[in-house]
Coordinates of C-alpha atoms in Angstrom, one line a residue:
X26 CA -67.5 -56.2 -92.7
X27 CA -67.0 -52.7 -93.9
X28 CA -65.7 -52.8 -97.8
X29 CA -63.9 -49.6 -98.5
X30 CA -62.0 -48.3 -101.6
X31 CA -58.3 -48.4 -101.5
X32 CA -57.2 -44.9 -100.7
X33 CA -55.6 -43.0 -103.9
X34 CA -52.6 -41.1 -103.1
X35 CA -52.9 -37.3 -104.4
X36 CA -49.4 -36.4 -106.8
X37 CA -46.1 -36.6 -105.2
X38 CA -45.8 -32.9 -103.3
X39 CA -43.1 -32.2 -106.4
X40 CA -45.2 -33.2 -109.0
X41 CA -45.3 -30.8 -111.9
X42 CA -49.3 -29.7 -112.5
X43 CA -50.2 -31.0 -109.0
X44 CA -52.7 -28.5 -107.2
X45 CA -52.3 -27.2 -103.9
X46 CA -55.1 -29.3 -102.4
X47 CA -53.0 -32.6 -104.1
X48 CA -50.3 -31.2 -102.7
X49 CA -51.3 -30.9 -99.4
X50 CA -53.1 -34.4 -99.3
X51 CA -49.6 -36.1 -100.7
X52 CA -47.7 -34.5 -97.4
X53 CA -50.2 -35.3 -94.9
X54 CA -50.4 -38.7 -95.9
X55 CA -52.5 -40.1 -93.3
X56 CA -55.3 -38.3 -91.1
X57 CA -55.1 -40.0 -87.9
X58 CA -58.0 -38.7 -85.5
X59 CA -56.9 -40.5 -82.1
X60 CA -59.8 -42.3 -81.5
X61 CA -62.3 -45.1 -83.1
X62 CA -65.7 -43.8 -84.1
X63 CA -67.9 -47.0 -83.0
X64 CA -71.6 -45.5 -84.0
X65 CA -70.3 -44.3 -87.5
X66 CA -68.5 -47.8 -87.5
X67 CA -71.7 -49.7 -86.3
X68 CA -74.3 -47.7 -88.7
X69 CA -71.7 -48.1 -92.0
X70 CA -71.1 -52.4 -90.9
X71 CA -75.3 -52.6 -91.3
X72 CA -75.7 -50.9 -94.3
X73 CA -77.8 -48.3 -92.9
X74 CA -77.9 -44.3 -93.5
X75 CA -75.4 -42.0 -91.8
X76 CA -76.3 -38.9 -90.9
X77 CA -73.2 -36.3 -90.1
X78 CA -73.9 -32.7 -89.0
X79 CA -71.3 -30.2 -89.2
X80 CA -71.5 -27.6 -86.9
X81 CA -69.2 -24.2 -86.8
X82 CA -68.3 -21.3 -88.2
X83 CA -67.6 -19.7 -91.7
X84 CA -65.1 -22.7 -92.3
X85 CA -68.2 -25.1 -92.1
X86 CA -70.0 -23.0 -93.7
X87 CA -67.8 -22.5 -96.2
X88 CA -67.0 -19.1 -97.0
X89 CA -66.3 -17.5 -100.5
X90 CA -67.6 -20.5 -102.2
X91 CA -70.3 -19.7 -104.3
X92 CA -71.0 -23.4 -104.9
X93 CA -71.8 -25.6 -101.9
X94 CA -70.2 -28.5 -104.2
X95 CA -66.9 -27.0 -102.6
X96 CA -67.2 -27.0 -98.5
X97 CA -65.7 -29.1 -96.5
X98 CA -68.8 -30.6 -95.4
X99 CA -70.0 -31.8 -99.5
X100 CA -65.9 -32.0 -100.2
X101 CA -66.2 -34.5 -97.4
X102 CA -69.1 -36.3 -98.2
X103 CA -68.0 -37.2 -102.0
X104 CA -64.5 -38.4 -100.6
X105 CA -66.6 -40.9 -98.3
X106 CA -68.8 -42.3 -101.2
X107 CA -65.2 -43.0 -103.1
X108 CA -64.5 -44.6 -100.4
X109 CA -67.1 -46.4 -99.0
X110 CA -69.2 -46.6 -102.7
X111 CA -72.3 -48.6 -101.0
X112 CA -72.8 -46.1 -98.3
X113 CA -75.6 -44.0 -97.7
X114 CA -74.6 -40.6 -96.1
X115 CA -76.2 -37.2 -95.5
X116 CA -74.3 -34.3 -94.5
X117 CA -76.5 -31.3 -92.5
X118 CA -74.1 -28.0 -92.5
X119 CA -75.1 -26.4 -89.4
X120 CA -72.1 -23.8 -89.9
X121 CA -73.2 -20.4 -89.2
X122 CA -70.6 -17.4 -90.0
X123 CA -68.9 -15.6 -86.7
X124 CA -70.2 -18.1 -84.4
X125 CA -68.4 -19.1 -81.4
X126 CA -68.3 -22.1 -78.8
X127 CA -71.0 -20.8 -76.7
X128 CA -72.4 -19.9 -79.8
X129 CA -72.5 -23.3 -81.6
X130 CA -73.4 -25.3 -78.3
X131 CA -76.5 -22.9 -78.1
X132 CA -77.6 -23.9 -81.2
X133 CA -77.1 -28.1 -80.5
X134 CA -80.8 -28.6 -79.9
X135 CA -82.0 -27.4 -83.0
X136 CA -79.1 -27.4 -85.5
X137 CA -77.5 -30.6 -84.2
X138 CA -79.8 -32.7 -82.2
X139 CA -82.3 -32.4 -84.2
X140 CA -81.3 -34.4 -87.0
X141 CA -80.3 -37.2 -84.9
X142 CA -77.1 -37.5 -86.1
X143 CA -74.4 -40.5 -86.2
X144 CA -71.9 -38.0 -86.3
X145 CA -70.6 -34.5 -85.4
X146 CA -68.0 -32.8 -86.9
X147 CA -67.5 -29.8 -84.4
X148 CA -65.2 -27.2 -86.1
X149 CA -64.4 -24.4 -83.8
X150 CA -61.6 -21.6 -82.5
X151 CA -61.4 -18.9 -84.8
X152 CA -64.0 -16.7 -83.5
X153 CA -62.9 -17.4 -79.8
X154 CA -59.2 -16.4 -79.7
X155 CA -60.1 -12.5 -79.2
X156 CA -61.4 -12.6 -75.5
X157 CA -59.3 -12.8 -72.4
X158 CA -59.7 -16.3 -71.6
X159 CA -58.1 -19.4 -69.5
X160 CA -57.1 -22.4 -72.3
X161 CA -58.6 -24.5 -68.6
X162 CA -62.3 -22.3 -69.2
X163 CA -61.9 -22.8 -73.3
X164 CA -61.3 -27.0 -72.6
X165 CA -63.8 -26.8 -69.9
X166 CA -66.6 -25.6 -72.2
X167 CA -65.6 -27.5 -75.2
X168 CA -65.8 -30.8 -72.5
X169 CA -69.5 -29.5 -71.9
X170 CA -70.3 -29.5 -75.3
X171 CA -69.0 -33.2 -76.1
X172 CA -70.5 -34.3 -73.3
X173 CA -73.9 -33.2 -75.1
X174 CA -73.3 -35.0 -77.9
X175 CA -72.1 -38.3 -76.3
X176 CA -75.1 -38.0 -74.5
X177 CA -77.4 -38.1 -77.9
X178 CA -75.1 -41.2 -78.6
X179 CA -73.8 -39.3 -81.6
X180 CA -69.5 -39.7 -82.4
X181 CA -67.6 -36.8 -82.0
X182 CA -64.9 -35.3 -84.2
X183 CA -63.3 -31.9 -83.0
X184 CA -61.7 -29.8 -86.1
X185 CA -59.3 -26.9 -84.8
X186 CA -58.4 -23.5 -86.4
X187 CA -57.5 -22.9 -90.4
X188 CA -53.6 -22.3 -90.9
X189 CA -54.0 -18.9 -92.4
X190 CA -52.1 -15.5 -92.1
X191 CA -54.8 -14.1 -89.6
X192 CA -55.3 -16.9 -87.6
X193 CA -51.0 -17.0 -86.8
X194 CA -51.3 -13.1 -85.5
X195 CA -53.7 -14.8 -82.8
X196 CA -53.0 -16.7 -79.8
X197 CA -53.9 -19.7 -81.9
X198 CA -52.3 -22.0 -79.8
X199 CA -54.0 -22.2 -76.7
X200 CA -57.2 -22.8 -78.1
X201 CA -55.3 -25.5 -79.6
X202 CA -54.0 -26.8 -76.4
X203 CA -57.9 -26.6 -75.1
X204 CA -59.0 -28.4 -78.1
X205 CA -56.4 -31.1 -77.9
X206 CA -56.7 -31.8 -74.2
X207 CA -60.7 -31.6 -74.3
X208 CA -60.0 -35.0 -76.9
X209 CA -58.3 -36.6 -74.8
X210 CA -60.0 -36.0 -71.9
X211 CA -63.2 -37.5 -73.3
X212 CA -61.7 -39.6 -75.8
X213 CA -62.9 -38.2 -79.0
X214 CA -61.4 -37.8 -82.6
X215 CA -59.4 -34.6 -83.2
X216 CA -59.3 -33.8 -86.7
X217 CA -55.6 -31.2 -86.7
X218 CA -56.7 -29.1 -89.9
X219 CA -54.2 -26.2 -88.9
X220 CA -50.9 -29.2 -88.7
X221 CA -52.3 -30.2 -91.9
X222 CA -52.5 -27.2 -93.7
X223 CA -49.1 -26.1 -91.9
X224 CA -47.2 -29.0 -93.4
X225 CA -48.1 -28.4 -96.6
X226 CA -47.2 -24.8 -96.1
X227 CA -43.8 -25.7 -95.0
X228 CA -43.5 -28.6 -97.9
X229 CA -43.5 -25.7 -100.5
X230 CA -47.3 -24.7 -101.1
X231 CA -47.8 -20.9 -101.5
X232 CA -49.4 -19.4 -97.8
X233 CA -52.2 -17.7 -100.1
X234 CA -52.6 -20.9 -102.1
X235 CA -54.5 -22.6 -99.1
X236 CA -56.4 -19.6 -97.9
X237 CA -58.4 -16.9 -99.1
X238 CA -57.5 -13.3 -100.3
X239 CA -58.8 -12.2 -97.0
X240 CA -56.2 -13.9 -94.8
X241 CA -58.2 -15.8 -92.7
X242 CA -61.1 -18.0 -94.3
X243 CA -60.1 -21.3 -96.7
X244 CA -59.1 -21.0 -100.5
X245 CA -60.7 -23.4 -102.4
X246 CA -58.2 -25.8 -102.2
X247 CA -57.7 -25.8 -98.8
X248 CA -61.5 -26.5 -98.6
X249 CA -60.8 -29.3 -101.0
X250 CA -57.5 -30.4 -98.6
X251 CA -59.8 -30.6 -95.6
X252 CA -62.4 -32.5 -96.3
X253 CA -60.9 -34.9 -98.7
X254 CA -58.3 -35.6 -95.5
X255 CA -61.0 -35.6 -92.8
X256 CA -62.9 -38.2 -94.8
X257 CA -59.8 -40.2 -94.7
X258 CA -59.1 -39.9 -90.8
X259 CA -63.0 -41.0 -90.5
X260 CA -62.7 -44.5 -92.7
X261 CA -59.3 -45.3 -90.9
X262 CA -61.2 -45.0 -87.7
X263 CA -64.0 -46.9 -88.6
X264 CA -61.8 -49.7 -90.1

C-alpha cells in the first residue's frame, strides 16, 4: 500500500502575503493527468527507487534560475518526498534550451533511455509553434515519440506550453490540440501547465508574476507552481 502525506492546500487565492506560486496552487486545486501511471505506481508500492527523466526545453531546463534548487524538475522532486516521505527518487533533467520535438526524440537514446527510467516527463511546444505545420503531423510525431518510451516500459507524462505573453502571440493552441489528442490516443498523462498557469492569471495573479521579464520562459514562481502541481497530478495517479 502506497502511504502518502495528506496534500497541504497553498493560501486561499485572496490571502493577504500569499505568493504567486501559493496562489496559483490554491486555484488549481487538483492536477488531474487523465491517466494512471502503473510502473511509477508499481516501483513506489515495492519500495524501490524511481527514476524520472525530464526531457524538453529551457522550461525543463529551467531557465533564469541560477539555482537548480528551483526547476521544475528539483521543485518537483521535493514536493514528492513531502508527499511520499519514504520514497526514493532521482530526477535526470535532460532539458536542453531551444530544442524541439524532433529535437528531444533525437536525443531519447542517450538522454532518456539511458537512465532506464520509470518515468518521463516530456515537456514540449514552445520551440515548435514557428513552422508551417499540420496539428495531425505535430500529434503524429509526438505519438512516435510515446510510442518509444512505452516501448522502454517507462510511464509517460506530456507537459504543454508555459502561459506567458510570448507564447499567446503564437498559434499556441494547436500544438495544444496535438498534445491533447496524442494523450488520448495512447492513453498517457497530460500534465495542462498553460490551463494552470492561465487560471491563476485570470484569478488575479500579475501576467509578469508567473513568467519571466523576457515574456516567454517561467518566473520563479511559476517554476515553483509547476512542479509542486505536477507532483500532485503524479501521487493522485498513482493512488
Amino acid at each position: 500500500m502506497l502511504l502518502t502525506a495528506p496534500i497541504a492546500m497553498p493560501l486561499a487565492a485572496h490571502a493577504q502575503g500569499a505568493t504567486a506560486a501559493e496562489t496559483c496552487l490554491a486555484v488549481a486545486k487538483n492536477f488531474p493527468l487523465g491517466a494512471k501511471l502503473p510502473r511509477t505506481a508499481s516501483v513506489l508500492r515495492s519500495n524501490q527507487p524511481l527514476t524520472i527523466v525530464a526531457i524538453g526545453s529551457s522550461s525543463t531546463v529551467g531557465l533564469w534560475m541560477t539555482d537548480q534548487a528551483k526547476t521544475y524538475p528539483e521543485v518537483m522532486k521535493s514536493e514528492l518526498l513531502r508527499l511520499i516521505p519514504n520514497a526514493r527518487i532521482t530526477i535526470v533533467n535532460s532539458g536542453r534550451s531551444g530544442d524541439t520535438i524532433p529535437g528531444n526524440m533525437a536525443r531519447f537514446e542517450t538522454d532518456v533511455f539511458a537512465h532506464k527510467p520509470d518515468l518521463v516527463v516530456w515537456q514540449m511546444g514552445g520551440n515548435d509553434f514557428t513552422w508551417l505545420e499540420s496539428g495531425e503531423s505535430l500529434q503524429s510525431k509526438i505519438v512516435t515519440g510515446i510510442r518509444a518510451i512505452k516501448a522502454q516500459g517507462a510511464d509517460v507524462v506530456l507537459m504543454d506550453q508555459q502561459f506567458t505573453p510570448m507564447i499567446l502571440a503564437t498559434q499556441y493552441a494547436k500544438m495544444q490540440g496535438a498534445i491533447a489528442a496524442a494523450a488520448q490516443q495512447e492513453d498517457v498523462a497530460y500534465f495542462r501547465r498553460f490551463d494552470v498557469m492561465h487560471k491563476a492569471v485570470d484569478s488575479g495573479v500579475p501576467f509578469l508574476a508567473l513568467s519571466s521579464l523576457d515574456g516567454l520562459h517561467m518566473s520563479e514562481d511559476g517554476y515553483n507552481c509547476v512542479g509542486r502541481g505536477l507532483a500532485r497530478g503524479i501521487v493522485a495517479a498513482v493512488r
